[in-house]
C-alpha cells in the first residue's frame, strides 16, 4: 500500500498504486445510496491515465485499483452471494478470508492488501477480502475493484449494497433425532466440559508444508457439505442445519516447546466449538523435537471435531481425501460428494416410526444397570487407560472368532459380567440368580439402505441400549452369542436415537443405561498401499490416528481402539459427579483383566465361577439405587453405607488355583500383622487351592458385614472355602463362617502365630478330599 486514510464514514476509499493521497467519502451520516459522483471524482483524481483492461504483469503501466473498506461486516455466505450477483461472469470464489497475527496486524494487513492489488491487476475485476485477527477482534471487510470507468465502479458498489440488503435465504436441512439430543445437552452451556468433542492425533514424519496442508483441507471443505454446515435454533430443542457455501479450516501450527502436548489436548478439548458457525473440525500442528530417525522432522497432528456433526468413521474418510489433496498440491479434483447430509436427512424423513416403536416395545427391559454414587462435591470429567499387548489382542480376537463373534462382543461380555457382579453384590444374603443387565453399544448407522452411505461423512454413529440375561450358570461363549445376536437385531433400526429407543421401550422411566461400550473401527481406504507409496515418494510417513476418548452423555464410557503397534487400548471417560475416579479405574482394570483371561477359561464354566476365579479380591462398583434382581422385581437392596469411602476389606491373591474346582484357602491375619508376613510364607504352598489374604483396609477390625462383598461370591460357589485364622482372629473367622449358605459353612482352621511356610504346608493334606473337616478344627 502506498497511501491509506481512514474516516468515520461507513464506506472508506483506499487507493493503492497511485501517487496522490487517497481521498475518502465524506464523513457523517451514511447516505441511503452511495454517492456515485464522489466515487467518480475520487477515481478521476487518483487515476494516472485512462483506464485500460487489466493485462499481463509488466505491461508498462502502474497497477491501478480501488479498495473500499466496508465498516459493516457481513457473514461470508451473504458476501459470496452478493458478489456473485454483482459479477456473475466471474467463475471463481470472489471472497478471501484471511487471518493476520495480532502483534503484526498493520504490517500483515498491508501485505495482504498489496497481494489483493496484484491479484486485481492480473485477475478478476472484483475481489473482496475478510480479514480477522488471531486475537479474536472484529473482522474487517475490504472490497477491491480493478481500475476502470469511474461510473462503473460506483455502480458496482451500489449494486453490492443492494445485494447485501436482500440476501438469499440460507439452505437449511432438518437435524436427526440423535443430533437434537446431543445439542440439547451442550447448547448454551458454559460447563459443557468438552462433551461430545473428540480428538484424533498422530505423528507426521517428514516435511509438512503449512500452506499446502491448509490448502488441502480447504479443498476438502469445498467438496464436503458437512464441513460447511452449522446449527441454528430458536429453541435448542428444535435446531436445524444451515449449509454455508464456504467455510475456512482453522489450522494453527505451534513451534517446538511452545506448548506442552497434554496441556494442548486439554485446552483444545475444553475450547469446544461455536455450533452456530461452520467448520466443526479444526487442525493443530505441533513441531516435535529433532528427529532421531531417518524419516526427517516429526510433527504432531491433532484433529478436533464435534460428534453432533461428525463421527470417527467420517473423520477418517475425510482424512483420506485430505491426503489425496495434499499429494496433488492442495487441490482435490471433482465436485461435491454425494450422497451428503441432505440425502441422509431426506432418507430419515421418509422413515415411518411405527415398525421401530413395535421393535423397541418388544425388547426385554434391563433390570440392572451400572450402579452410581452421585456426589455434588466432585466436579469435572475423568479419564483412565489400560492396554492389552498385541499378543493379548490377537489371542482375544482369535478366541472370539472361534465362537463366531468379534472382539466387540468380547468387550461387551466383559462389561456385562461386571454389571452382573455389581447387581449380585447388592443382595449378598440371597443365592445367586439371573439378572438382565443393560448398557448401551454403538452401531455404525451405515447399515441403512442408502446408496453410498458407507462413504458418507456425518453424525451417523449411534449409541443404542441393549440388555442381556446373565445367569450364574451362563458360560462366556453363551454370553458372546447372546450379545452378538442382540447387536444384529439392532441393525434394522440403527437410525433410531437413544432417546426414541428409551421412550418406546418397556424399560421403566429413569432406568436408562448408565454406561456405553464402544469399539472404534475405521473404514478401509481404497488404494491404501498406493496412498502410502505416494506419500513415501514425498518423504512422508504418517501413523494411524489415535482417538483420545470422548466425554459422552453417559456417566461412564468404555472405548477400545487398536494402536499403531496392534495393541488394544481401553479408555474410560466418566462424569466425576456420578462416579468416583477410583471406581471408574477399578472397572477399567477389571475389564482388561477379564479380556486377558477369556482365552484361557474352560468353555463350560459358568458366570459365578468365572468371576470367582478371575476377580476375587477386586472390589465391586459402589452400589447405586434402583437395581433389582430379575427373579424378584419387588425387591430393593439396601443402599450403600453413606460413610463408606471404598472397600473395607480386600482379597490379596497370593497363589492362583491349580484348577477351577480346587477351592480357596483364605488367611485372616491379626490386626498388627505386617503386610510382608504371608506373601513370604506362601512361597512353599504345595496345595492346588488358591491362597489369599483377607486384609482390612483400616487398622481397626471391621465388622463381619464388611467382609460380605468379597466373601459372598466365594461362599455361594460350589468350590470349598477354608478360613485360616491366627490367634486373635478366631472369633471373626467363626462369624464369617456364618455368612455362607446354611449347610455349607466354610471350614475354620486356627494356626499358631507367626505362621511359617511349614505351618501352611501342613494344611495341604488336611484340606484334601474337598476340605474334609479334620479333628480339632473349629465348627
JSON list of C-alpha atoms in Angstrom, two decimals, residues 568-704:
[
{"chain": "A", "resi": 568, "resn": "UNK", "atom": "CA", "xyz": [-5.85, -52.93, 22.14]},
{"chain": "A", "resi": 569, "resn": "UNK", "atom": "CA", "xyz": [-6.16, -49.71, 24.16]},
{"chain": "A", "resi": 570, "resn": "UNK", "atom": "CA", "xyz": [-9.05, -49.45, 26.61]},
{"chain": "A", "resi": 571, "resn": "UNK", "atom": "CA", "xyz": [-10.11, -45.97, 27.73]},
{"chain": "A", "resi": 572, "resn": "UNK", "atom": "CA", "xyz": [-12.77, -44.93, 30.20]},
{"chain": "A", "resi": 573, "resn": "UNK", "atom": "CA", "xyz": [-14.15, -41.41, 30.41]},
{"chain": "A", "resi": 574, "resn": "UNK", "atom": "CA", "xyz": [-16.56, -40.67, 33.23]},
{"chain": "A", "resi": 575, "resn": "UNK", "atom": "CA", "xyz": [-18.52, -37.95, 34.95]},
{"chain": "A", "resi": 576, "resn": "UNK", "atom": "CA", "xyz": [-16.98, -37.43, 38.38]},
{"chain": "A", "resi": 577, "resn": "UNK", "atom": "CA", "xyz": [-20.26, -36.13, 39.80]},
{"chain": "A", "resi": 578, "resn": "UNK", "atom": "CA", "xyz": [-21.76, -39.61, 39.23]},
{"chain": "A", "resi": 579, "resn": "UNK", "atom": "CA", "xyz": [-18.80, -41.95, 39.59]},
{"chain": "A", "resi": 580, "resn": "UNK", "atom": "CA", "xyz": [-15.63, -41.61, 41.62]},
{"chain": "A", "resi": 581, "resn": "UNK", "atom": "CA", "xyz": [-12.24, -41.86, 39.93]},
{"chain": "A", "resi": 582, "resn": "UNK", "atom": "CA", "xyz": [-11.26, -44.97, 41.87]},
{"chain": "A", "resi": 583, "resn": "UNK", "atom": "CA", "xyz": [-14.49, -46.76, 40.90]},
{"chain": "A", "resi": 584, "resn": "UNK", "atom": "CA", "xyz": [-14.01, -45.94, 37.21]},
{"chain": "A", "resi": 585, "resn": "UNK", "atom": "CA", "xyz": [-10.36, -47.04, 37.33]},
{"chain": "A", "resi": 586, "resn": "UNK", "atom": "CA", "xyz": [-11.34, -50.30, 39.03]},
{"chain": "A", "resi": 587, "resn": "UNK", "atom": "CA", "xyz": [-13.97, -51.03, 36.38]},
{"chain": "A", "resi": 588, "resn": "UNK", "atom": "CA", "xyz": [-11.39, -50.43, 33.67]},
{"chain": "A", "resi": 589, "resn": "UNK", "atom": "CA", "xyz": [-8.80, -52.67, 35.33]},
{"chain": "A", "resi": 590, "resn": "UNK", "atom": "CA", "xyz": [-11.32, -55.46, 35.79]},
{"chain": "A", "resi": 591, "resn": "UNK", "atom": "CA", "xyz": [-12.44, -55.17, 32.15]},
{"chain": "A", "resi": 592, "resn": "UNK", "atom": "CA", "xyz": [-8.84, -55.54, 30.99]},
{"chain": "A", "resi": 593, "resn": "UNK", "atom": "CA", "xyz": [-8.30, -58.48, 33.34]},
{"chain": "A", "resi": 594, "resn": "UNK", "atom": "CA", "xyz": [-11.37, -60.30, 32.02]},
{"chain": "A", "resi": 595, "resn": "UNK", "atom": "CA", "xyz": [-10.33, -59.76, 28.40]},
{"chain": "A", "resi": 596, "resn": "UNK", "atom": "CA", "xyz": [-6.87, -61.17, 29.14]},
{"chain": "A", "resi": 597, "resn": "UNK", "atom": "CA", "xyz": [-8.41, -64.17, 30.92]},
{"chain": "A", "resi": 598, "resn": "UNK", "atom": "CA", "xyz": [-11.17, -65.10, 28.45]},
{"chain": "A", "resi": 599, "resn": "UNK", "atom": "CA", "xyz": [-8.93, -67.14, 26.08]},
{"chain": "A", "resi": 600, "resn": "UNK", "atom": "CA", "xyz": [-7.70, -69.29, 29.00]},
{"chain": "A", "resi": 601, "resn": "UNK", "atom": "CA", "xyz": [-11.09, -70.08, 30.53]},
{"chain": "A", "resi": 602, "resn": "UNK", "atom": "CA", "xyz": [-12.61, -73.56, 30.16]},
{"chain": "A", "resi": 603, "resn": "UNK", "atom": "CA", "xyz": [-15.62, -73.18, 27.89]},
{"chain": "A", "resi": 604, "resn": "UNK", "atom": "CA", "xyz": [-18.09, -74.89, 30.21]},
{"chain": "A", "resi": 605, "resn": "UNK", "atom": "CA", "xyz": [-17.71, -72.91, 33.44]},
{"chain": "A", "resi": 606, "resn": "UNK", "atom": "CA", "xyz": [-20.50, -70.57, 34.48]},
{"chain": "A", "resi": 607, "resn": "UNK", "atom": "CA", "xyz": [-20.57, -66.88, 35.27]},
{"chain": "A", "resi": 608, "resn": "UNK", "atom": "CA", "xyz": [-20.14, -67.28, 39.02]},
{"chain": "A", "resi": 609, "resn": "UNK", "atom": "CA", "xyz": [-17.03, -69.39, 38.63]},
{"chain": "A", "resi": 610, "resn": "UNK", "atom": "CA", "xyz": [-15.57, -67.02, 36.03]},
{"chain": "A", "resi": 611, "resn": "UNK", "atom": "CA", "xyz": [-15.96, -64.07, 38.36]},
{"chain": "A", "resi": 612, "resn": "UNK", "atom": "CA", "xyz": [-14.75, -66.00, 41.38]},
{"chain": "A", "resi": 613, "resn": "UNK", "atom": "CA", "xyz": [-11.60, -67.26, 39.72]},
{"chain": "A", "resi": 614, "resn": "UNK", "atom": "CA", "xyz": [-10.80, -64.04, 37.88]},
{"chain": "A", "resi": 615, "resn": "UNK", "atom": "CA", "xyz": [-11.91, -61.11, 40.02]},
{"chain": "A", "resi": 616, "resn": "UNK", "atom": "CA", "xyz": [-11.60, -62.43, 43.56]},
{"chain": "A", "resi": 617, "resn": "UNK", "atom": "CA", "xyz": [-10.12, -59.63, 45.65]},
{"chain": "A", "resi": 618, "resn": "UNK", "atom": "CA", "xyz": [-11.23, -56.87, 43.31]},
{"chain": "A", "resi": 619, "resn": "UNK", "atom": "CA", "xyz": [-13.96, -54.65, 44.77]},
{"chain": "A", "resi": 620, "resn": "UNK", "atom": "CA", "xyz": [-17.33, -54.34, 43.06]},
{"chain": "A", "resi": 621, "resn": "UNK", "atom": "CA", "xyz": [-18.57, -50.92, 41.92]},
{"chain": "A", "resi": 622, "resn": "UNK", "atom": "CA", "xyz": [-20.20, -48.79, 44.60]},
{"chain": "A", "resi": 623, "resn": "UNK", "atom": "CA", "xyz": [-23.91, -49.68, 44.77]},
{"chain": "A", "resi": 624, "resn": "UNK", "atom": "CA", "xyz": [-26.45, -47.21, 43.48]},
{"chain": "A", "resi": 625, "resn": "UNK", "atom": "CA", "xyz": [-30.23, -47.05, 43.58]},
{"chain": "A", "resi": 626, "resn": "UNK", "atom": "CA", "xyz": [-32.76, -48.88, 41.50]},
{"chain": "A", "resi": 627, "resn": "UNK", "atom": "CA", "xyz": [-31.11, -52.27, 40.91]},
{"chain": "A", "resi": 628, "resn": "UNK", "atom": "CA", "xyz": [-33.36, -55.29, 41.38]},
{"chain": "A", "resi": 629, "resn": "UNK", "atom": "CA", "xyz": [-32.88, -58.99, 40.62]},
{"chain": "A", "resi": 630, "resn": "UNK", "atom": "CA", "xyz": [-34.80, -60.37, 37.69]},
{"chain": "A", "resi": 631, "resn": "UNK", "atom": "CA", "xyz": [-36.45, -63.10, 39.79]},
{"chain": "A", "resi": 632, "resn": "UNK", "atom": "CA", "xyz": [-37.77, -60.65, 42.38]},
{"chain": "A", "resi": 633, "resn": "UNK", "atom": "CA", "xyz": [-38.99, -57.42, 40.77]},
{"chain": "A", "resi": 634, "resn": "UNK", "atom": "CA", "xyz": [-40.28, -56.05, 44.05]},
{"chain": "A", "resi": 635, "resn": "UNK", "atom": "CA", "xyz": [-37.03, -56.50, 45.95]},
{"chain": "A", "resi": 636, "resn": "UNK", "atom": "CA", "xyz": [-34.86, -53.46, 46.54]},
{"chain": "A", "resi": 637, "resn": "UNK", "atom": "CA", "xyz": [-31.43, -53.90, 48.05]},
{"chain": "A", "resi": 638, "resn": "UNK", "atom": "CA", "xyz": [-30.31, -51.61, 50.86]},
{"chain": "A", "resi": 639, "resn": "UNK", "atom": "CA", "xyz": [-28.33, -48.56, 49.86]},
{"chain": "A", "resi": 640, "resn": "UNK", "atom": "CA", "xyz": [-24.62, -48.39, 50.41]},
{"chain": "A", "resi": 641, "resn": "UNK", "atom": "CA", "xyz": [-23.26, -47.12, 53.67]},
{"chain": "A", "resi": 642, "resn": "UNK", "atom": "CA", "xyz": [-23.03, -43.34, 53.06]},
{"chain": "A", "resi": 643, "resn": "UNK", "atom": "CA", "xyz": [-19.87, -43.12, 55.09]},
{"chain": "A", "resi": 644, "resn": "UNK", "atom": "CA", "xyz": [-18.06, -45.81, 53.13]},
{"chain": "A", "resi": 645, "resn": "UNK", "atom": "CA", "xyz": [-15.28, -44.34, 51.01]},
{"chain": "A", "resi": 646, "resn": "UNK", "atom": "CA", "xyz": [-14.04, -47.60, 49.49]},
{"chain": "A", "resi": 647, "resn": "UNK", "atom": "CA", "xyz": [-13.85, -51.34, 50.14]},
{"chain": "A", "resi": 648, "resn": "UNK", "atom": "CA", "xyz": [-13.25, -52.04, 53.83]},
{"chain": "A", "resi": 649, "resn": "UNK", "atom": "CA", "xyz": [-11.68, -55.44, 53.07]},
{"chain": "A", "resi": 650, "resn": "UNK", "atom": "CA", "xyz": [-9.64, -56.57, 50.09]},
{"chain": "A", "resi": 651, "resn": "UNK", "atom": "CA", "xyz": [-8.69, -60.06, 48.98]},
{"chain": "A", "resi": 652, "resn": "UNK", "atom": "CA", "xyz": [-4.99, -60.23, 48.20]},
{"chain": "A", "resi": 653, "resn": "UNK", "atom": "CA", "xyz": [-4.35, -63.27, 45.98]},
{"chain": "A", "resi": 654, "resn": "UNK", "atom": "CA", "xyz": [-1.02, -64.96, 46.80]},
{"chain": "A", "resi": 655, "resn": "UNK", "atom": "CA", "xyz": [-1.34, -68.09, 44.67]},
{"chain": "A", "resi": 656, "resn": "UNK", "atom": "CA", "xyz": [-3.90, -68.92, 41.99]},
{"chain": "A", "resi": 657, "resn": "UNK", "atom": "CA", "xyz": [-5.82, -72.22, 41.98]},
{"chain": "A", "resi": 658, "resn": "UNK", "atom": "CA", "xyz": [-4.40, -75.21, 40.16]},
{"chain": "A", "resi": 659, "resn": "UNK", "atom": "CA", "xyz": [-7.84, -75.96, 38.63]},
{"chain": "A", "resi": 660, "resn": "UNK", "atom": "CA", "xyz": [-11.30, -74.33, 38.79]},
{"chain": "A", "resi": 661, "resn": "UNK", "atom": "CA", "xyz": [-12.73, -76.68, 41.45]},
{"chain": "A", "resi": 662, "resn": "UNK", "atom": "CA", "xyz": [-9.72, -76.56, 43.80]},
{"chain": "A", "resi": 663, "resn": "UNK", "atom": "CA", "xyz": [-11.26, -74.03, 46.17]},
{"chain": "A", "resi": 664, "resn": "UNK", "atom": "CA", "xyz": [-9.83, -71.27, 48.33]},
{"chain": "A", "resi": 665, "resn": "UNK", "atom": "CA", "xyz": [-7.70, -71.01, 51.44]},
{"chain": "A", "resi": 666, "resn": "UNK", "atom": "CA", "xyz": [-8.21, -67.56, 52.96]},
{"chain": "A", "resi": 667, "resn": "UNK", "atom": "CA", "xyz": [-5.81, -66.28, 55.64]},
{"chain": "A", "resi": 668, "resn": "UNK", "atom": "CA", "xyz": [-7.10, -63.92, 58.34]},
{"chain": "A", "resi": 669, "resn": "UNK", "atom": "CA", "xyz": [-4.11, -62.02, 59.75]},
{"chain": "A", "resi": 670, "resn": "UNK", "atom": "CA", "xyz": [-4.14, -60.50, 63.24]},
{"chain": "A", "resi": 671, "resn": "UNK", "atom": "CA", "xyz": [-4.64, -56.70, 63.35]},
{"chain": "A", "resi": 672, "resn": "UNK", "atom": "CA", "xyz": [-0.94, -55.93, 63.85]},
{"chain": "A", "resi": 673, "resn": "UNK", "atom": "CA", "xyz": [0.41, -58.34, 61.21]},
{"chain": "A", "resi": 674, "resn": "UNK", "atom": "CA", "xyz": [2.82, -56.74, 58.70]},
{"chain": "A", "resi": 675, "resn": "UNK", "atom": "CA", "xyz": [1.94, -56.90, 55.00]},
{"chain": "A", "resi": 676, "resn": "UNK", "atom": "CA", "xyz": [5.10, -58.90, 54.25]},
{"chain": "A", "resi": 677, "resn": "UNK", "atom": "CA", "xyz": [4.31, -61.86, 56.51]},
{"chain": "A", "resi": 678, "resn": "UNK", "atom": "CA", "xyz": [2.05, -64.05, 54.40]},
{"chain": "A", "resi": 679, "resn": "UNK", "atom": "CA", "xyz": [3.47, -63.40, 50.92]},
{"chain": "A", "resi": 680, "resn": "UNK", "atom": "CA", "xyz": [6.80, -64.77, 52.18]},
{"chain": "A", "resi": 681, "resn": "UNK", "atom": "CA", "xyz": [5.13, -67.75, 53.83]},
{"chain": "A", "resi": 682, "resn": "UNK", "atom": "CA", "xyz": [3.17, -68.59, 50.66]},
{"chain": "A", "resi": 683, "resn": "UNK", "atom": "CA", "xyz": [6.25, -69.45, 48.63]},
{"chain": "A", "resi": 684, "resn": "UNK", "atom": "CA", "xyz": [6.14, -73.03, 49.81]},
{"chain": "A", "resi": 685, "resn": "UNK", "atom": "CA", "xyz": [2.41, -73.56, 49.43]},
{"chain": "A", "resi": 686, "resn": "UNK", "atom": "CA", "xyz": [2.04, -77.05, 47.87]},
{"chain": "A", "resi": 687, "resn": "UNK", "atom": "CA", "xyz": [-1.73, -77.35, 47.52]},
{"chain": "A", "resi": 688, "resn": "UNK", "atom": "CA", "xyz": [-3.85, -76.87, 44.39]},
{"chain": "A", "resi": 689, "resn": "UNK", "atom": "CA", "xyz": [-6.12, -74.45, 46.25]},
{"chain": "A", "resi": 690, "resn": "UNK", "atom": "CA", "xyz": [-5.92, -70.73, 45.62]},
{"chain": "A", "resi": 691, "resn": "UNK", "atom": "CA", "xyz": [-4.26, -68.95, 48.54]},
{"chain": "A", "resi": 692, "resn": "UNK", "atom": "CA", "xyz": [-5.30, -65.44, 49.58]},
{"chain": "A", "resi": 693, "resn": "UNK", "atom": "CA", "xyz": [-5.29, -62.97, 52.47]},
{"chain": "A", "resi": 694, "resn": "UNK", "atom": "CA", "xyz": [-8.40, -61.12, 53.64]},
{"chain": "A", "resi": 695, "resn": "UNK", "atom": "CA", "xyz": [-6.80, -57.82, 54.61]},
{"chain": "A", "resi": 696, "resn": "UNK", "atom": "CA", "xyz": [-8.76, -54.98, 56.26]},
{"chain": "A", "resi": 697, "resn": "UNK", "atom": "CA", "xyz": [-8.16, -51.55, 54.79]},
{"chain": "A", "resi": 698, "resn": "UNK", "atom": "CA", "xyz": [-8.01, -49.84, 58.21]},
{"chain": "A", "resi": 699, "resn": "UNK", "atom": "CA", "xyz": [-6.14, -50.66, 61.40]},
{"chain": "A", "resi": 700, "resn": "UNK", "atom": "CA", "xyz": [-9.35, -51.12, 63.40]},
{"chain": "A", "resi": 701, "resn": "UNK", "atom": "CA", "xyz": [-11.02, -54.54, 62.83]},
{"chain": "A", "resi": 702, "resn": "UNK", "atom": "CA", "xyz": [-14.04, -54.13, 60.53]},
{"chain": "A", "resi": 703, "resn": "UNK", "atom": "CA", "xyz": [-17.40, -55.72, 61.38]},
{"chain": "A", "resi": 704, "resn": "UNK", "atom": "CA", "xyz": [-18.23, -59.07, 59.76]}
]
